[in-house]
Amino acid sequence: MHKKMAFSFPDEVLEHVFSFIQSDKDRNSVSLVCKSWYEIERWCRRKVFVGNCYAVSPRMVIKRFPEFRSIELKGKPHFADFNLVPDGWGGYVFPWIVEMAGAVPWLEEIKLKRMVVTDESLELIAKSFKNFKVLILSSCEGFSTDGLAAIAASCKNLKELDLRDCEVDDLSGHWLSHFPDTYTSLVALNISCLGSDEVSLSALERLVGRCTSLKTLRLNRAVPLDKVANILRRAPQLVEFGTGTYAAELRPDVYSDFAGAFSSCKELKSLSGFWDVVPDYLPAIYPVCSKLTSLNLSYATIQSPELIKLVSHCPNLQRLLVLDYIEDSGLEALASSCKDLQELRVFPSDPFGVEPNVSLTEQGLVAVSSGCPKLQSVLYFCRRMSNEALVTVAKNCPNFTRFRLCIIEPRTADYLTLEPLDVGFGAIVQYCKDLQRLSLSGLLTDRVFEYIGTYAKKLEMLSVAFAGDSDLGLHHVLSGCESLRKLEIRDCPFGDKALLANAAKLETMRSLWMSSCAVSFGACKLLAQKMPRLNVEVIDERGPPDSRPESCSVDKLYIYRTVAGSRFDMPPFVWTMEDDPSLQLS
Amino acid sequence: MSKPVEHDYIGLSEQPLPSMEKRSGDTNAEKSGLRLKDTELRLGLPGSESPEREDRDQNVLSLKSFVSGAKRGFSDALDGGGKWVFAGGSGGGSEGLFSPRRGGNNNEGNDLSGSDSGLKDGVAPKPLVVQEKKSQVAAGNGNTAPASNRAQVVGWPPIRSFRKNTMASHPPKNDDNAEAKFGSGCLYVKVSMDGAPYLRKVDLKIYGGYKELSSALEKMFSCFTIGQCGSHGVSSRDGLSESRLKDLLHGSEYVLTYEDKDGDWMLVGDVPWEMFTNCCKRLRIMKSTEAIGLAPRAMEKCKNRT
């Protein structure tokens, strides 16, 4: 018999091999091969990713991966971005910092998304990790500039401080001065979220001047345009830059100063900021446009003609964020100038108006889909759509990985045929076989969910609002979408049946959010009983769910798999459904 | 108590997926013959009735039946429910909510548990494919707000607060009505209470006046004064406790104050509501003992403002 010899390499060799494997998924697969691989892998995993901070406890993570240097944690559900998750729900990072402070003193990187970060947490980070290098806080809240001052003062090896989309209590602009004069290691600084209180400009200039490796600098709105020149001149090596307010008096000396400083930055690839744009200042950036790959004009309230002129200078653009002032005509221009475009996001300038204020329709999207063969990721707000347009877009762009369409008025039908948009979205999932993320809108029946369940086999995240007719819709998604990890639903007539019929599916997903749907309290309890490794959280500000009949719908429901059991930091309006002794299951 | 009987919920039969090309004329009537009612599935928990489902077909929109159905549904909800946020009707921001039962934004003045049959109401008060209908619906519910702004649904359209606040505070210069439009979108301010472990946020635009704001805050913060907001999530709120907080707020223990655009702290209630919403940056429920000397300055300051 021919036996295959099992070679056992020394651990060091395997470790070396594993060091080339960076992705979490692959690392997880490696750890499943055999016990010894599990052991070796866990000792050499340097980056840990926890998609839901309540799915596991900090102690468990530290126990399994004693030597990690980088951790990424996510807290609140995505719908928290739109104020659907009441404040105080949770997502506190402090307990994690406390555990890591003791057990992982060589921690270098912390990346947090949608978590509550207090000044106390920041101070503890500053104190505990001597080699701390990277702090990325995305959509976080709970801290003030005092916490930032602690980081600035103590983290001698800090390379990155990125506060994208955070809510910071702006107590003083002087936190920047807490970076010691000897500190020179900054590579990336993103303070674009800071409020209208001024950041100390002189401290900023000095900081930028001595940090010669600075590659990314995103300023906040309070930094005036005429001061930007001084900053840019000190950092000609910048690759990514975000302006402050883009308005200044129309004076030739100010303009030429600014334009001159800009043109000395030969490495710029990404621009953002552009609040309060004065169009006459736009030509100042033309010299750098030919190298730009990313442009965020989503706060720039400039009209289509200026936008067209701007994008026509950017043939290498891969990523564009813009307001709907660009209009269909601007998107057509984009389609003909920017053949490398991969990602497009069009935001509404007037989301609450009833009448359209700009001429941006489905035509713009069709034009871009037709002209930009590499288009992969779309976020598009508009006021009308047709199945025909969606089918065209789907056929033009089979490589879509992310497609998020928001038709501003809920339940808007196909404007040409007055039918639901089921077929259009059906085409998207049918043609775009690699679609990972999808957001639906418009008038949709259960049929669209049938299509999604049938075709969207790689779909990982689905967002649904004001759609569907019955539990069948939800059933199609839960039973058909094999790769589904995150499902978020609001204002849909989905209730108990589909949820209970697909209870086991929920353990294969990270989380499910349902708000303003028709899931009863009784079903929540039953689900929690059937699935002990799920946390079934009922969020209801009307008061305890058991003060109402069991058949009453819960307001909001958040279900996630966890190996850490129920959490203990819930506010009074959140209840975890636990085993209810009164049901006495044998 | 009897052991709950488990039912096989996977009785939902699949129908073959029709090819997408022949989709024309797919109306509600031809929709899948699958009715969950027909399969007679029930939850089966002892002692509870599973909710009767409204015939959903009524609510799946076809344009013809849509308008009258929607109007009826929406005003029914109005008549049936308690008082609504926009009863105060102070123009602009108080359109009220789309989702009549609960908007997730603490308008707890109306207790709907009576009318709550456990259903998500099939009430679909909008998709106004045709513009005029919008003002009809708006007028139909007694709303005095101009039809230039759609009624607000919490969290819709899905735009982050940072973007909303950024655009609202500095509306596009070329667009004269922008302030009215974007500005009236929403106005989230933080509310803190002395002694409470965390802040809340409220959208000032959804309240018609001081009374509604105050009552919403009472509901939101009642748990804190009762001292039950520990980490175990058990709240023993009952009518008695709520009225106790009301007494606290209206009595002497706490006062409601706000920080205005100049950074000064003032007592809430001294200036007209509109002026207040324009200059309020954040709210604080303060212990009365700390609030001495705040009141007199409010009117003066506002008089000095242009």
Short mmCIF file of C-alpha atoms in Angstrom, two decimals, chain B residues 24-304:
data_model
loop_
_atom_site.label_atom_id
_atom_site.label_comp_id
_atom_site.label_asym_id
_atom_site.label_seq_id
_atom_site.Cartn_x
_atom_site.Cartn_y
_atom_site.Cartn_z
CA SER B 24 -45.11 42.77 -18.06
CA GLY B 25 -48.50 42.96 -16.54
CA ASP B 26 -47.53 41.38 -13.30
CA THR B 27 -50.07 42.91 -11.06
CA ASN B 28 -50.97 42.20 -7.51
CA ALA B 29 -53.78 39.95 -8.54
CA GLU B 30 -51.54 37.46 -10.30
CA LYS B 31 -49.01 37.47 -7.57
CA SER B 32 -47.94 34.16 -6.19
CA GLY B 33 -50.88 32.20 -5.03
CA LEU B 34 -49.01 31.53 -1.86
CA ARG B 35 -50.87 32.87 1.06
CA LEU B 36 -49.44 32.08 4.39
CA LYS B 37 -52.91 32.18 5.81
CA ASP B 38 -53.75 29.19 3.64
CA THR B 39 -51.04 27.11 5.20
CA GLU B 40 -52.54 27.83 8.60
CA LEU B 41 -49.26 28.28 10.36
CA ARG B 42 -49.42 29.51 13.86
CA LEU B 43 -46.84 30.36 16.42
CA GLY B 44 -48.02 27.79 18.86
CA LEU B 45 -46.88 29.32 22.09
CA PRO B 46 -49.24 28.35 24.86
CA GLY B 47 -51.73 30.95 25.87
CA SER B 48 -51.20 33.24 22.96
CA GLU B 49 -52.94 33.83 19.73
CA SER B 50 -50.83 34.48 16.75
CA PRO B 51 -51.76 37.75 15.16
CA GLU B 52 -54.38 37.78 12.50
CA ARG B 53 -52.80 38.99 9.38
CA GLU B 54 -54.44 41.68 7.43
CA ASP B 55 -54.95 40.70 3.88
CA ARG B 56 -51.75 42.12 2.55
CA ASP B 57 -53.01 42.46 -0.95
CA GLN B 58 -54.80 45.63 -0.07
CA ASN B 59 -51.56 47.19 0.79
CA VAL B 60 -49.49 46.11 -2.13
CA LEU B 61 -49.68 49.13 -4.21
CA SER B 62 -51.27 49.45 -7.51
CA LEU B 63 -51.70 53.01 -8.45
CA LYS B 64 -55.46 52.95 -8.85
CA SER B 65 -56.32 51.78 -5.40
CA PHE B 66 -53.41 53.47 -3.82
CA VAL B 67 -54.50 56.97 -3.04
CA SER B 68 -57.80 56.36 -1.37
CA GLY B 69 -56.45 53.38 0.48
CA ALA B 70 -53.53 55.27 1.78
CA LYS B 71 -55.50 58.26 2.86
CA ARG B 72 -57.97 56.15 4.70
CA GLY B 73 -55.28 54.15 6.36
CA PHE B 74 -53.34 57.15 7.50
CA SER B 75 -56.22 59.12 8.88
CA ASP B 76 -57.56 56.01 10.58
CA ALA B 77 -54.30 55.75 12.38
CA LEU B 78 -54.64 59.37 13.35
CA ASP B 79 -58.15 59.03 14.66
CA GLY B 80 -57.47 55.82 16.42
CA GLY B 81 -54.30 56.81 18.13
CA GLY B 82 -53.64 59.30 20.80
CA LYS B 83 -52.35 62.75 20.28
CA TRP B 84 -49.74 63.19 17.64
CA VAL B 85 -46.59 65.14 17.60
CA PHE B 86 -47.72 67.56 14.98
CA ALA B 87 -50.90 68.47 16.78
CA GLY B 88 -49.06 71.59 17.77
CA GLY B 89 -48.54 72.48 14.14
CA SER B 90 -46.02 75.22 14.30
CA GLY B 91 -45.20 75.11 10.62
CA GLY B 92 -41.99 73.93 9.11
CA GLY B 93 -40.54 71.12 11.01
CA SER B 94 -43.52 69.55 12.62
CA GLU B 95 -44.77 67.39 9.81
CA GLY B 96 -44.67 64.49 12.12
CA LEU B 97 -43.89 60.97 11.30
CA PHE B 98 -44.57 58.62 8.53
CA SER B 99 -44.54 55.55 10.60
CA PRO B 100 -47.49 56.39 12.73
CA ARG B 101 -47.11 53.83 15.42
CA ARG B 102 -43.64 54.58 16.52
CA GLY B 103 -40.83 56.47 15.01
CA GLY B 104 -38.14 55.35 17.33
CA ASN B 105 -37.81 58.90 18.46
CA ASN B 106 -39.58 58.87 21.71
CA ASN B 107 -42.92 60.40 20.98
CA GLU B 108 -44.40 58.43 23.73
CA GLY B 109 -47.28 60.73 24.34
CA ASN B 110 -49.57 58.34 22.54
CA ASP B 111 -49.85 54.94 23.99
CA LEU B 112 -50.72 52.67 21.15
CA SER B 113 -50.68 49.39 22.92
CA GLY B 114 -54.43 49.33 22.79
CA SER B 115 -54.67 49.66 19.08
CA ASP B 116 -51.62 47.58 18.52
CA SER B 117 -52.74 44.26 17.24
CA GLY B 118 -49.21 43.13 16.82
CA LEU B 119 -49.18 43.96 13.17
CA LYS B 120 -46.99 46.24 11.36
CA ASP B 121 -49.76 48.35 9.95
CA GLY B 122 -50.02 47.85 6.30
CA VAL B 123 -50.54 51.57 6.32
CA ALA B 124 -48.52 52.89 3.48
CA PRO B 125 -49.15 56.56 3.60
CA LYS B 126 -47.16 57.50 0.61
CA PRO B 127 -45.20 56.74 -2.41
CA LEU B 128 -46.62 59.61 -4.14
CA VAL B 129 -45.91 58.76 -7.70
CA VAL B 130 -48.01 61.76 -8.61
CA GLN B 131 -47.06 64.94 -6.88
CA GLU B 132 -50.45 66.43 -6.07
CA LYS B 133 -51.38 63.50 -3.93
CA LYS B 134 -48.75 64.44 -1.46
CA SER B 135 -50.46 67.64 -0.49
CA GLN B 136 -53.73 65.79 -0.29
CA VAL B 137 -52.38 63.38 2.23
CA ALA B 138 -50.70 66.14 4.10
CA ALA B 139 -53.91 68.11 4.22
CA GLY B 140 -55.88 65.03 5.06
CA ASN B 141 -54.18 64.53 8.35
CA GLY B 142 -54.75 68.02 9.54
CA ASN B 143 -51.21 69.01 8.98
CA THR B 144 -50.75 72.66 8.34
CA ALA B 145 -47.23 72.35 7.04
CA PRO B 146 -46.54 73.41 3.49
CA ALA B 147 -46.32 70.61 0.96
CA SER B 148 -42.83 71.67 -0.02
CA ASN B 149 -41.27 69.19 2.39
CA ARG B 150 -42.04 65.55 2.56
CA ALA B 151 -43.04 64.26 5.95
CA GLN B 152 -40.10 62.97 7.92
CA VAL B 153 -39.39 59.34 8.46
CA VAL B 154 -36.73 58.60 11.01
CA GLY B 155 -33.51 57.53 9.37
CA TRP B 156 -34.81 58.00 5.83
CA PRO B 157 -33.35 58.68 3.38
CA PRO B 158 -30.32 56.89 4.80
CA ILE B 159 -27.91 59.77 5.21
CA ARG B 160 -25.46 60.06 8.06
CA SER B 161 -25.96 62.75 10.65
CA PHE B 162 -22.62 64.35 9.88
CA ARG B 163 -23.68 64.96 6.31
CA LYS B 164 -27.12 66.20 7.30
CA ASN B 165 -25.75 68.55 9.90
CA THR B 166 -22.99 69.79 7.61
CA MET B 167 -25.36 70.60 4.78
CA ALA B 168 -27.99 72.06 7.09
CA SER B 169 -25.73 74.51 8.82
CA HIS B 170 -24.27 75.85 5.61
CA PRO B 171 -26.84 75.50 2.88
CA PRO B 172 -25.76 75.95 -0.73
CA LYS B 173 -25.55 79.61 -1.54
CA ASN B 174 -27.25 79.40 -4.92
CA ASP B 175 -30.27 77.66 -3.54
CA ASP B 176 -32.52 80.15 -1.81
CA ASN B 177 -34.85 77.61 -0.40
CA ALA B 178 -32.12 75.35 0.80
CA GLU B 179 -32.17 76.56 4.35
CA ALA B 180 -35.83 75.78 4.47
CA LYS B 181 -35.36 72.40 2.90
CA PHE B 182 -32.19 70.93 4.28
CA GLY B 183 -32.41 72.95 7.42
CA SER B 184 -35.80 71.63 8.23
CA GLY B 185 -34.68 68.10 7.67
CA CYS B 186 -33.77 67.41 11.20
CA LEU B 187 -31.90 68.97 14.02
CA TYR B 188 -30.30 66.56 16.39
CA VAL B 189 -29.09 67.96 19.66
CA LYS B 190 -27.55 66.10 22.53
CA VAL B 191 -29.39 65.89 25.80
CA SER B 192 -27.54 65.19 28.98
CA MET B 193 -28.86 64.78 32.45
CA ASP B 194 -26.86 65.31 35.58
CA GLY B 195 -26.13 61.91 36.98
CA ALA B 196 -27.19 59.90 33.93
CA PRO B 197 -24.57 57.54 32.48
CA TYR B 198 -25.00 58.52 28.87
CA LEU B 199 -26.37 61.16 26.56
CA ARG B 200 -29.39 60.97 24.34
CA LYS B 201 -30.02 62.76 21.09
CA VAL B 202 -33.30 64.32 20.07
CA ASP B 203 -34.47 65.82 16.84
CA LEU B 204 -35.91 69.21 17.77
CA LYS B 205 -37.72 69.50 14.46
CA ILE B 206 -40.22 66.84 15.31
CA TYR B 207 -41.65 68.64 18.29
CA GLY B 208 -44.30 71.27 17.94
CA GLY B 209 -43.39 73.14 21.07
CA TYR B 210 -41.99 73.09 24.54
CA LYS B 211 -44.70 70.91 25.97
CA GLU B 212 -44.02 68.04 23.58
CA LEU B 213 -40.30 68.35 24.02
CA SER B 214 -40.63 68.29 27.76
CA SER B 215 -42.89 65.30 27.78
CA ALA B 216 -40.63 63.38 25.42
CA LEU B 217 -37.65 64.12 27.61
CA GLU B 218 -39.54 63.02 30.67
CA LYS B 219 -40.17 59.65 29.11
CA MET B 220 -36.63 59.33 27.90
CA PHE B 221 -35.00 60.10 31.19
CA SER B 222 -37.52 58.75 33.63
CA CYS B 223 -35.48 55.61 34.10
CA PHE B 224 -32.54 57.55 35.41
CA THR B 225 -34.24 59.25 38.29
CA ILE B 226 -35.76 56.01 39.40
CA GLY B 227 -32.25 54.65 39.65
CA GLN B 228 -32.96 51.48 37.72
CA CYS B 229 -30.68 52.10 34.80
CA GLY B 230 -27.96 49.79 35.94
CA SER B 231 -26.18 47.33 33.76
CA HIS B 232 -28.75 44.62 34.22
CA GLY B 233 -31.31 46.28 32.08
CA VAL B 234 -34.20 45.81 34.42
CA SER B 235 -36.43 48.79 34.49
CA SER B 236 -39.37 48.96 36.76
CA ARG B 237 -41.12 51.79 35.12
CA ASP B 238 -44.72 52.21 35.91
CA GLY B 239 -47.17 55.03 35.88
CA LEU B 240 -46.27 56.06 39.35
CA SER B 241 -42.63 56.53 38.53
CA GLU B 242 -43.31 58.55 35.42
CA SER B 243 -45.47 60.99 37.21
CA ARG B 244 -42.83 61.23 39.83
CA LEU B 245 -40.38 62.41 37.22
CA LYS B 246 -42.92 64.85 35.91
CA ASP B 247 -43.11 66.25 39.38
CA LEU B 248 -39.39 66.38 39.53
CA LEU B 249 -39.15 68.31 36.31
CA HIS B 250 -42.01 70.60 37.03
CA GLY B 251 -41.16 70.83 40.64
CA SER B 252 -37.95 72.00 41.99
CA GLU B 253 -35.43 69.24 41.59
CA TYR B 254 -34.45 69.51 37.92
CA VAL B 255 -34.63 72.19 35.29
CA LEU B 256 -34.20 71.99 31.58
CA THR B 257 -31.48 74.20 30.19
CA TYR B 258 -29.85 74.64 26.82
CA GLU B 259 -26.60 75.90 25.36
CA ASP B 260 -27.06 78.45 22.64
CA LYS B 261 -24.91 79.35 19.68
CA ASP B 262 -22.81 81.69 21.78
CA GLY B 263 -22.03 78.96 24.24
CA ASP B 264 -24.18 80.36 27.02
CA TRP B 265 -26.47 78.24 29.12
CA MET B 266 -30.07 79.39 29.36
CA LEU B 267 -33.32 78.14 30.81
CA VAL B 268 -35.56 76.49 28.30
CA GLY B 269 -38.90 78.09 27.73
CA ASP B 270 -38.23 81.79 27.85
CA VAL B 271 -38.13 82.46 24.12
CA PRO B 272 -40.51 81.59 21.29
CA TRP B 273 -40.13 78.00 20.15
CA GLU B 274 -38.84 78.82 16.66
CA MET B 275 -36.16 81.03 18.07
CA PHE B 276 -35.23 78.33 20.50
CA THR B 277 -34.82 75.65 17.84
CA ASN B 278 -32.66 78.01 15.83
CA CYS B 279 -30.24 78.74 18.59
CA CYS B 280 -30.22 75.60 20.68
CA LYS B 281 -27.01 73.61 20.39
CA ARG B 282 -27.52 71.15 23.18
CA LEU B 283 -29.77 70.46 26.14
CA ARG B 284 -29.03 69.67 29.72
CA ILE B 285 -31.32 68.54 32.48
CA MET B 286 -29.69 70.28 35.34
CA LYS B 287 -30.21 70.15 39.06
CA SER B 288 -32.08 73.29 40.04
CA THR B 289 -29.49 74.13 42.62
CA GLU B 290 -26.99 74.64 39.81
CA ALA B 291 -29.27 76.64 37.62
CA ILE B 292 -29.41 79.83 39.57
CA GLY B 293 -29.22 83.04 37.63
CA LEU B 294 -29.88 81.60 34.21
CA ALA B 295 -33.35 82.87 33.47
CA PRO B 296 -33.16 86.63 33.25
CA ARG B 297 -30.59 86.76 30.48
CA ALA B 298 -32.55 84.77 27.95
CA MET B 299 -34.97 87.42 26.75
CA GLU B 300 -32.34 90.12 26.76
CA LYS B 301 -30.00 88.11 24.60
CA CYS B 302 -32.66 87.37 22.08
CA LYS B 303 -33.75 90.94 21.92
CA ASN B 304 -30.21 91.89 21.07
#
